PDB file of C-alpha atoms in Angstrom:
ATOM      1  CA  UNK A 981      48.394  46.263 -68.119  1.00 56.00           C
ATOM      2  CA  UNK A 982      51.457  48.710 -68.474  1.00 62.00           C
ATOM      3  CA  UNK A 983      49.360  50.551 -71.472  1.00 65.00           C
ATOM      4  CA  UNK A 984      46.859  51.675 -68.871  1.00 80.00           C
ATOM      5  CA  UNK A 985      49.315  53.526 -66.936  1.00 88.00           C
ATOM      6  CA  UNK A 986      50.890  55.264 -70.471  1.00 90.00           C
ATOM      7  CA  UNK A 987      49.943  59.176 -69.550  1.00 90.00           C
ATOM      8  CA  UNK A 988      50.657  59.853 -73.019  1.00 90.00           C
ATOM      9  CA  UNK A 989      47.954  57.941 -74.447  1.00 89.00           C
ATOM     10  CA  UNK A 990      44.575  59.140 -75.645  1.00 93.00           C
ATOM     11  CA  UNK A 991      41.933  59.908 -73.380  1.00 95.00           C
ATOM     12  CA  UNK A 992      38.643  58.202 -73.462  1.00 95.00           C
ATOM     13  CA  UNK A 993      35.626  59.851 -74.771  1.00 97.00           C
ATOM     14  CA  UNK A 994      32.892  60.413 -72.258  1.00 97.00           C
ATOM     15  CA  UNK A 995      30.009  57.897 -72.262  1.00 97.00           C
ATOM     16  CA  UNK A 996      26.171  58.507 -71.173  1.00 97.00           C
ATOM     17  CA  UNK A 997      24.083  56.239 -69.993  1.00 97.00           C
ATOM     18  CA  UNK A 998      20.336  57.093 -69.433  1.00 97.00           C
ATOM     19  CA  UNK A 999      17.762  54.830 -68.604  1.00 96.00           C
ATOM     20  CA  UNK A1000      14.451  55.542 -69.700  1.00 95.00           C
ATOM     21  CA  UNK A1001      12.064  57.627 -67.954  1.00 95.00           C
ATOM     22  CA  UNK A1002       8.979  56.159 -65.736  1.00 96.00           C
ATOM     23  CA  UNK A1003       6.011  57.008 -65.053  1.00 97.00           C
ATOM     24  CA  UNK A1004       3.524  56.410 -61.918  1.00 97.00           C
ATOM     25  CA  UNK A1005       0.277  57.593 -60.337  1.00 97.00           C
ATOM     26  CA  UNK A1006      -0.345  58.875 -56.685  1.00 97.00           C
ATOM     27  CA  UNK A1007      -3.107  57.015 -55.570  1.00 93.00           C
ATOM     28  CA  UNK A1008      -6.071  58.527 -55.596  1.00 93.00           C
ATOM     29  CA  UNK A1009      -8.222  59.114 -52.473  1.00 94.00           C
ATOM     30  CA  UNK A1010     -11.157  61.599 -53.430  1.00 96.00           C
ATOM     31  CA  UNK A1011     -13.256  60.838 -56.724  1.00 96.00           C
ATOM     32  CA  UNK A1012     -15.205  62.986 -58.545  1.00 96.00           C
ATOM     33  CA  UNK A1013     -18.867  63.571 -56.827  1.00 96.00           C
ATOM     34  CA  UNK A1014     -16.514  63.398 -53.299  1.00 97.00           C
ATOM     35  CA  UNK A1015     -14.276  66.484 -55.104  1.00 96.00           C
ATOM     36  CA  UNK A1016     -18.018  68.347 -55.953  1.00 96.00           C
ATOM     37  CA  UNK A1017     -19.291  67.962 -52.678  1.00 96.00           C
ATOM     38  CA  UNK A1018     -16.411  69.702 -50.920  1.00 96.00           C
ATOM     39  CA  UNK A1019     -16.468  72.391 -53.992  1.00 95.00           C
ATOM     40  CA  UNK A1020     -20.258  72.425 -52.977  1.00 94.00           C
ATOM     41  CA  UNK A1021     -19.372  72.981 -49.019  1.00 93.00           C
ATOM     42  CA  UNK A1022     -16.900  76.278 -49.610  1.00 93.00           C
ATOM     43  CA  UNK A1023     -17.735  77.366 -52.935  1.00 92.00           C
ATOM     44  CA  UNK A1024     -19.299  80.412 -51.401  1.00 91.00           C
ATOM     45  CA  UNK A1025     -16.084  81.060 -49.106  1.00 92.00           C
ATOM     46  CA  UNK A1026     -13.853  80.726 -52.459  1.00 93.00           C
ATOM     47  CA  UNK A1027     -16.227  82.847 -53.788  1.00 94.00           C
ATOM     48  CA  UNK A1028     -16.335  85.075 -51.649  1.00 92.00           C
ATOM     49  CA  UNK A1029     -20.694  84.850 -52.332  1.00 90.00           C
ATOM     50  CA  UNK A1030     -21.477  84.918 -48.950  1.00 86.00           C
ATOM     51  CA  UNK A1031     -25.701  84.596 -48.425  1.00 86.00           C
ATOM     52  CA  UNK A1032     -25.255  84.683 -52.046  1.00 92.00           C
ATOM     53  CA  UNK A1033     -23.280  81.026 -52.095  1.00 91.00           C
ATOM     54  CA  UNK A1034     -26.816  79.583 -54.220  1.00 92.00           C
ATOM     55  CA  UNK A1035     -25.685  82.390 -57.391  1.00 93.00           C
ATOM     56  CA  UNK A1036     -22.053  80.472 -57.491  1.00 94.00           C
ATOM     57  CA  UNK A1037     -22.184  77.930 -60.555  1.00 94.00           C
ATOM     58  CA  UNK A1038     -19.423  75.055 -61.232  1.00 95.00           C
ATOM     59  CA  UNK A1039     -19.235  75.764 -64.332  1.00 95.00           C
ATOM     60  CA  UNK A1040     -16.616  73.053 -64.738  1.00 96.00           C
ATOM     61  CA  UNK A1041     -15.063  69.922 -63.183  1.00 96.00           C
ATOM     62  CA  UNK A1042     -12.293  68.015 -64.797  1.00 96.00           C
ATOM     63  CA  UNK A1043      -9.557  65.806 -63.651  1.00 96.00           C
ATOM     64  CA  UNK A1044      -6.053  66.184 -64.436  1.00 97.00           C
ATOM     65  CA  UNK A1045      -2.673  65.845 -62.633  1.00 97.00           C
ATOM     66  CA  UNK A1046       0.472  67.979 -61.583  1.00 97.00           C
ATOM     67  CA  UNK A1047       3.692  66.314 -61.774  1.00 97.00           C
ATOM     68  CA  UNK A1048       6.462  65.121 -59.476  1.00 97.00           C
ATOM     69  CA  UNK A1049      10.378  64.464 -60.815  1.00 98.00           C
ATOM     70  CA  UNK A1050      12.983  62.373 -58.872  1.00 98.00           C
ATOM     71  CA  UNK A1051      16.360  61.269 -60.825  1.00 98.00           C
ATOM     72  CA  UNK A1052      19.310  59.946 -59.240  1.00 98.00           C
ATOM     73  CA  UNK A1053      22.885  59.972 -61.631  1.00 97.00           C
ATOM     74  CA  UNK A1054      26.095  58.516 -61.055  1.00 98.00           C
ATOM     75  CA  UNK A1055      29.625  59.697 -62.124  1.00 98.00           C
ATOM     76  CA  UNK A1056      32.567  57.719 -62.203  1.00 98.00           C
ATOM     77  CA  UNK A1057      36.157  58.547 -63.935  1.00 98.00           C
ATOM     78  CA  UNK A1058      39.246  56.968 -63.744  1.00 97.00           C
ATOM     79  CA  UNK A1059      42.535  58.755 -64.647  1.00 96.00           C
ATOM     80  CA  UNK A1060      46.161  58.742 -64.429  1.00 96.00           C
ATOM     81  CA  UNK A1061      48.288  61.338 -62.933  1.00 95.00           C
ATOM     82  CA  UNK A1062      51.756  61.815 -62.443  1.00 92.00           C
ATOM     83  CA  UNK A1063      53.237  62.631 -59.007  1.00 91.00           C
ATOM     84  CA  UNK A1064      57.174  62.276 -57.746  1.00 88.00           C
ATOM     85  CA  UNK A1065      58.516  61.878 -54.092  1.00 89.00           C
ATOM     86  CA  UNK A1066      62.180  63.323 -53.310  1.00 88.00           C
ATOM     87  CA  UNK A1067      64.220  61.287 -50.871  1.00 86.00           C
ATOM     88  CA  UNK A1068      67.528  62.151 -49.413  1.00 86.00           C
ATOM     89  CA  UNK A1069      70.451  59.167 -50.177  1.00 85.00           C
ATOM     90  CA  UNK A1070      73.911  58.581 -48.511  1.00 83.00           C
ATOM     91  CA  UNK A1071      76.572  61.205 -50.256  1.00 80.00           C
ATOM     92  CA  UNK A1072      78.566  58.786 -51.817  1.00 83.00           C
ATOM     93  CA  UNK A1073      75.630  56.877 -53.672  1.00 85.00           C
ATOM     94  CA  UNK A1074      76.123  57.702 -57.481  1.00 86.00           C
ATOM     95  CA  UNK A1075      73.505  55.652 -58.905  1.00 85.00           C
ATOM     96  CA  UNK A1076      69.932  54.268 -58.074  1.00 85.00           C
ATOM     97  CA  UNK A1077      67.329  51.507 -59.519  1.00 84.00           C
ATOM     98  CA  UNK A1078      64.112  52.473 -59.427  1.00 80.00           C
ATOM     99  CA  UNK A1079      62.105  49.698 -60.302  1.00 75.00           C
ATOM    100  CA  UNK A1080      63.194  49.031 -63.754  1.00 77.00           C
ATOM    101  CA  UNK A1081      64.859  52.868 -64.435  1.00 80.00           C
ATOM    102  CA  UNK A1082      68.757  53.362 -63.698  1.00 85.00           C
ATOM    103  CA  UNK A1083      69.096  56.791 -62.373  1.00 81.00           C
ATOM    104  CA  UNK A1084      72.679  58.635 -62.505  1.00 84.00           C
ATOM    105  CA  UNK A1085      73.555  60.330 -59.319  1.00 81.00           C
ATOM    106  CA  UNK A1086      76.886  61.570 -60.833  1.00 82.00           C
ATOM    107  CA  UNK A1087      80.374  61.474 -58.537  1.00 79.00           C
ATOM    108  CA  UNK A1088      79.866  61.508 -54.553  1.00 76.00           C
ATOM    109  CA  UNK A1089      80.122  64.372 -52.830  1.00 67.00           C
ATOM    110  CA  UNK A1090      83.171  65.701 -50.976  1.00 66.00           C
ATOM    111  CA  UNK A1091      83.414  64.063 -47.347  1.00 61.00           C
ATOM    112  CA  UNK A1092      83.973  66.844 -44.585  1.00 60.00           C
ATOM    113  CA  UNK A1093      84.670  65.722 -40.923  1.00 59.00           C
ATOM    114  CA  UNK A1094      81.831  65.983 -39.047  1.00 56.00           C
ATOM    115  CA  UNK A1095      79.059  66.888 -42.159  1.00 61.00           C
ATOM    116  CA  UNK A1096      78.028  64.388 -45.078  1.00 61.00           C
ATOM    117  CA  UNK A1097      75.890  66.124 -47.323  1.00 71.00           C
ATOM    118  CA  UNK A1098      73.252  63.699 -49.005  1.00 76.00           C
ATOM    119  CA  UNK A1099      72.220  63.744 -52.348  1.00 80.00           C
ATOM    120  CA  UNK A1100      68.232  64.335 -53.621  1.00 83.00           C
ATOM    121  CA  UNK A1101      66.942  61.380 -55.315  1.00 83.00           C
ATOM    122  CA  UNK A1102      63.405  62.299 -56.888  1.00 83.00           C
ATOM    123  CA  UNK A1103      61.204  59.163 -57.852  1.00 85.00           C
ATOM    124  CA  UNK A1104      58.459  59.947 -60.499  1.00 85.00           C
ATOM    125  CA  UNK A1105      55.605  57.139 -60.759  1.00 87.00           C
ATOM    126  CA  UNK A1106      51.922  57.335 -62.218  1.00 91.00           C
ATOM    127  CA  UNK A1107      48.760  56.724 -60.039  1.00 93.00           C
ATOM    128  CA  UNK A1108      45.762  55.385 -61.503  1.00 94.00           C
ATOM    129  CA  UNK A1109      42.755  56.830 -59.722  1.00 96.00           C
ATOM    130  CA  UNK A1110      39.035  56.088 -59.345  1.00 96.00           C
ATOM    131  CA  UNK A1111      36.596  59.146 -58.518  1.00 97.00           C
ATOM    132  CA  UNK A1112      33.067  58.438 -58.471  1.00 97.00           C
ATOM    133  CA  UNK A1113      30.423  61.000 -57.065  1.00 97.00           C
ATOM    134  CA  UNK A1114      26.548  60.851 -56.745  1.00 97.00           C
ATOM    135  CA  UNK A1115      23.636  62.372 -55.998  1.00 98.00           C
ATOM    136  CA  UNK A1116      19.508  62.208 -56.278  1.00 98.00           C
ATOM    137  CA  UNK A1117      17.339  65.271 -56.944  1.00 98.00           C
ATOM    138  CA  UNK A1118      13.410  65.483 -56.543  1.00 98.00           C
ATOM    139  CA  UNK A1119      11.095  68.153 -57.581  1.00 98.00           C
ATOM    140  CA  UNK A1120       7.623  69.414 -56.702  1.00 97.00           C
ATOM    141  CA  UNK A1121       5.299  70.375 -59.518  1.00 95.00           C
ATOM    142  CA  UNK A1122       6.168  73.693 -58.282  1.00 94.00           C
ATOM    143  CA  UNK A1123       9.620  73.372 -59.115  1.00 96.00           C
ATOM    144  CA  UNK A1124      10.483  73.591 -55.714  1.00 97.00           C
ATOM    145  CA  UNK A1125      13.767  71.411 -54.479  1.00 97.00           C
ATOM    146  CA  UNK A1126      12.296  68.587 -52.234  1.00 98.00           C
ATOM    147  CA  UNK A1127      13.527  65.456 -50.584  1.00 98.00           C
ATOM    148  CA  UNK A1128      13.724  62.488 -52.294  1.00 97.00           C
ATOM    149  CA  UNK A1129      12.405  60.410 -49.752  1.00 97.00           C
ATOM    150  CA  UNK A1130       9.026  62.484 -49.968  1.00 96.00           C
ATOM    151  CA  UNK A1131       8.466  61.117 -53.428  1.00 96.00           C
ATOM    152  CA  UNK A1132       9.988  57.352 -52.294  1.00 94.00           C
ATOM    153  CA  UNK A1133       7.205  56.889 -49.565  1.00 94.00           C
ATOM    154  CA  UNK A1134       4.395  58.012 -51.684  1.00 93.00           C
ATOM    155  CA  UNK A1135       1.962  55.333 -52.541  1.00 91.00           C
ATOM    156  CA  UNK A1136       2.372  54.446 -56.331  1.00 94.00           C
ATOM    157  CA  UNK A1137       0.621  53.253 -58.693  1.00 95.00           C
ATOM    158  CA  UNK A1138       2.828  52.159 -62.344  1.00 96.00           C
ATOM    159  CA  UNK A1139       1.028  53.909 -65.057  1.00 96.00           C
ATOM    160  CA  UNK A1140       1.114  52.881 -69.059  1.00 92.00           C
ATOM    161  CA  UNK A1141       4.090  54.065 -71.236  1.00 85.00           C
ATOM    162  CA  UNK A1142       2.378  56.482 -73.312  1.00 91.00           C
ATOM    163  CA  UNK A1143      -0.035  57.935 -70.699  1.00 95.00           C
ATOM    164  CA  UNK A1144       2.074  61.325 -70.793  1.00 93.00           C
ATOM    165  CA  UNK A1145       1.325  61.609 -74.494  1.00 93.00           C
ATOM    166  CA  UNK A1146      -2.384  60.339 -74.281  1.00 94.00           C
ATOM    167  CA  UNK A1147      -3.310  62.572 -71.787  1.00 94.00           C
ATOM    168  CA  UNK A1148      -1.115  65.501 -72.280  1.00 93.00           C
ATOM    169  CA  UNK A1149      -3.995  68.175 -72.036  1.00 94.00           C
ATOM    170  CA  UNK A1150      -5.086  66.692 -68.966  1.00 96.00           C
ATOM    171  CA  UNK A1151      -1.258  67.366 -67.454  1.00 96.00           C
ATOM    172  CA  UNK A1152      -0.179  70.537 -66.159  1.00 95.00           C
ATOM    173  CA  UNK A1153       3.620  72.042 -67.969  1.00 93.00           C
ATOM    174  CA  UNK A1154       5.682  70.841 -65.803  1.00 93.00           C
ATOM    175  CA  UNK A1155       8.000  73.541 -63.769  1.00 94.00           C
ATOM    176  CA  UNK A1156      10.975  71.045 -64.055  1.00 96.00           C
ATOM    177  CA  UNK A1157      11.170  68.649 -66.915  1.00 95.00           C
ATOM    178  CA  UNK A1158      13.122  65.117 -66.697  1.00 96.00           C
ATOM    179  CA  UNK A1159      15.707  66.729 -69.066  1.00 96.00           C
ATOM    180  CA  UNK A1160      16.502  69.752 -66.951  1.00 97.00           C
ATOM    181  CA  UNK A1161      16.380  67.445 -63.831  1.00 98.00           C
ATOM    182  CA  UNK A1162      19.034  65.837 -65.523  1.00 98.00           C
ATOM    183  CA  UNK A1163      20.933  68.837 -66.458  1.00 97.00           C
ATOM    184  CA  UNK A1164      20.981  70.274 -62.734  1.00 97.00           C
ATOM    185  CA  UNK A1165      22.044  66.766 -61.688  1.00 97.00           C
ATOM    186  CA  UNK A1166      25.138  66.622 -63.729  1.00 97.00           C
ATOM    187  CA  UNK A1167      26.078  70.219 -63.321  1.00 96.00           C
ATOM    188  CA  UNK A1168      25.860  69.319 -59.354  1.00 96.00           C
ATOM    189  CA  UNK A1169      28.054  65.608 -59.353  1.00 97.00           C
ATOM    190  CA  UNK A1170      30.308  66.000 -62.519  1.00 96.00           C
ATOM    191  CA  UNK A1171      33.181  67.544 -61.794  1.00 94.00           C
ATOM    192  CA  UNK A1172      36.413  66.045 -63.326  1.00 94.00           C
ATOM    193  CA  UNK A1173      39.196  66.470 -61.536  1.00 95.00           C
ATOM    194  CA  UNK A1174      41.644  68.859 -62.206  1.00 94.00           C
ATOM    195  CA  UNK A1175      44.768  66.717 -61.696  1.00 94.00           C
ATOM    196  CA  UNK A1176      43.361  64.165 -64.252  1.00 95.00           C
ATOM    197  CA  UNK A1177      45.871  63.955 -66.783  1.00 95.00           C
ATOM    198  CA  UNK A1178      44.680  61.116 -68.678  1.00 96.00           C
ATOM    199  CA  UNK A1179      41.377  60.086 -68.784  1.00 96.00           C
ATOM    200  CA  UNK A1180      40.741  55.936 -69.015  1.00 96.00           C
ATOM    201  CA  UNK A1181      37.174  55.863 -68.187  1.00 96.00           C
ATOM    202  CA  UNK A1182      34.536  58.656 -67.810  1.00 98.00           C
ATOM    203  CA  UNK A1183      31.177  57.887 -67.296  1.00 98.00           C
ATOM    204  CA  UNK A1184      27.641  59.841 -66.270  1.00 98.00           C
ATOM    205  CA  UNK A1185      24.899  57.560 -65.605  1.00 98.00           C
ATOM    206  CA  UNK A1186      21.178  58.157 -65.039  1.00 98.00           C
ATOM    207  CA  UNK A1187      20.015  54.556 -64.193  1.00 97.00           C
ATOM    208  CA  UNK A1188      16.697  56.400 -62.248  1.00 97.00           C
ATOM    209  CA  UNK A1189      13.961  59.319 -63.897  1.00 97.00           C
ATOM    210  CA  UNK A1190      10.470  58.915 -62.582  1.00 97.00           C
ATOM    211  CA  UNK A1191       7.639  61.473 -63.129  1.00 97.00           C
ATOM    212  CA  UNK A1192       5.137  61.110 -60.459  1.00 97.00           C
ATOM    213  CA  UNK A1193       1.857  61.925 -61.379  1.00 97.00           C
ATOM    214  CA  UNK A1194      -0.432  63.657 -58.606  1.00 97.00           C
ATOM    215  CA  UNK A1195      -4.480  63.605 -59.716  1.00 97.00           C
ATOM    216  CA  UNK A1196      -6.099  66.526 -59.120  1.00 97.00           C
ATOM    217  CA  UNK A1197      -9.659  68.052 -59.984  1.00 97.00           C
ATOM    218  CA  UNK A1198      -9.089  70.911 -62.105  1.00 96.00           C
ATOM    219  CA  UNK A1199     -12.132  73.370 -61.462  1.00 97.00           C
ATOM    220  CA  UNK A1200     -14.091  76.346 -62.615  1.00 96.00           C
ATOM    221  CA  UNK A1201     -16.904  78.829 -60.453  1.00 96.00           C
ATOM    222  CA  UNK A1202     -18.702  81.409 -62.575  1.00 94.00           C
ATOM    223  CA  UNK A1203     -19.684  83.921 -59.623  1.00 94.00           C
ATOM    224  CA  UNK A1204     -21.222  87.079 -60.922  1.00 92.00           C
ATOM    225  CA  UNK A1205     -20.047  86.530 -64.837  1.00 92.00           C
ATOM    226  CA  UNK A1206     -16.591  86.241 -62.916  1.00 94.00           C
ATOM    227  CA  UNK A1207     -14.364  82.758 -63.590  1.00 96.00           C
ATOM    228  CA  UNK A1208     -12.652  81.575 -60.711  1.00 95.00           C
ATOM    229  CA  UNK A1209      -9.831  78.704 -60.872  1.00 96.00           C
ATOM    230  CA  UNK A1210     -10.090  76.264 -57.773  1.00 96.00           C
ATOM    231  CA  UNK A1211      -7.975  72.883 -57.365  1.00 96.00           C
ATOM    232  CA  UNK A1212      -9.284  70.156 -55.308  1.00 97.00           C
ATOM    233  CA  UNK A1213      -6.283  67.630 -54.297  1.00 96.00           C
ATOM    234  CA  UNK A1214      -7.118  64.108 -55.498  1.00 97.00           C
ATOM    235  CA  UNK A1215      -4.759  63.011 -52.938  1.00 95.00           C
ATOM    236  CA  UNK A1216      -5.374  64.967 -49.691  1.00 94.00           C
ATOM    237  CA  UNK A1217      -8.927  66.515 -50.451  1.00 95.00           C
ATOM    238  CA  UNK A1218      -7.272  69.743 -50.242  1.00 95.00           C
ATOM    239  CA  UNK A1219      -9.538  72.812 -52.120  1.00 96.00           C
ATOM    240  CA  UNK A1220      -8.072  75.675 -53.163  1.00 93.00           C
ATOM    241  CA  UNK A1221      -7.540  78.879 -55.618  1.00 92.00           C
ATOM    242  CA  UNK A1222      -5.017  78.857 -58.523  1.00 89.00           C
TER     243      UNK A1222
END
């Protein structure tokens, strides 16, 4: 419609669309008396006990779980901007249509022998144009950058709605929350353009957040009235010091 390509008119407020977050489990390969037996097998080693490995007490054992993030946003805008192309006529045009604009060229120019000097006819028109950009970010419970795909060939489990909130003091704080996930996403894709000189459309879009929880063992050696904090890796069997 002819309104659409009005580059006076008002621009169109940005609109957010984010889906809501959800949440899965790693499956879990070692349970509990598996996780104590290898805390049994290097406690001295973590310990650092030696002959002494008997004195070394696990004091505690408890399960909890570190967290992965993966989101994946969308940006999409579509503008108007005004460009014009210059083209060079015969010197004794004085007048032009331009789809439905009459331009004036004014008299023709003087004729020498030999030379006709053109006249500059500049066209201005509007373009309507659609830029879209996207990306996908995933994060370790670290907070370390990591590829996506690590997270998409994981073996998951769904996990209920309000598990984060139910078991909150069995998760660990995580490095990078959904939220700033979300943040360094749309710092990293939305960039308007800086040509856009009416704005029809603008759009960032989160249709993907997933937290990704990882079970772990969260553990405790009392080692000559000293603590020591070991993880054992639900997932891998992995044991080590925190």
């Amino acid at each position: 419609m002819s309104e659409d390509f009005d580059i006076k008119g008002p621009n169109s407020p940005l609109k957010e669309k984010i889906e809501k977050q959800r949440v899965y489990f790693i499956r879990k390969l070692v349970d509990r008396h598996q996780a104590q037996t290898l805390i049994e097998q290097k406690k001295g080693k973590l310990t650092k006990a030696g002959k002494n490995v008997n004195d070394v007490i696990i004091k505690s054992l408890e399960p909890g779980y570190n967290a992965y993030i993966r989101v994946r946003g969308e940006y999409r805008i579509t503008y108007l901007r005004k460009k014009h192309i210059s083209i060079t006529t015969a010197s004794n045009v004085i007048g032009a249509k331009v789809f439905d604009e009459i331009i004036d060229l004014g008299s023709p120019e003087p004729f020498t022998k030999g030379k006709s000097k053109g006249k500059t006819l500049t066209i201005d028109f509007v373009e309507k144009i659609l830029y879209q950009a996207e990306d996908e970010l995933a994060f370790d419970p670290q907070g370390k950058k990591i590829d996506p795909q690590e997270i998409v060939q994981m073996a998951l489990e769904d996990a209920p709605s309000d598990f984060l909130e139910t078991h909150k003091d069995q998760i660990a704080v995580l490095k990078v929350s959904p939220e700033l996930a979300i943040e360094k996403l749309r710092l990293g894709i939305m960039n308007r353009p800086t040509d856009a000189q009416r704005i029809l459309e603008e759009i960032f879009e989160v249709p993907l957040i997933q937290i990704v929880l990882s079970p772990v063992f969260n553990v405790i050696l009392e080692y000559k009235e000293i603590n020591y904090k070991v993880l054992v890796d639900a997932v891998s069997g992995k044991v080590m010091k925190v």
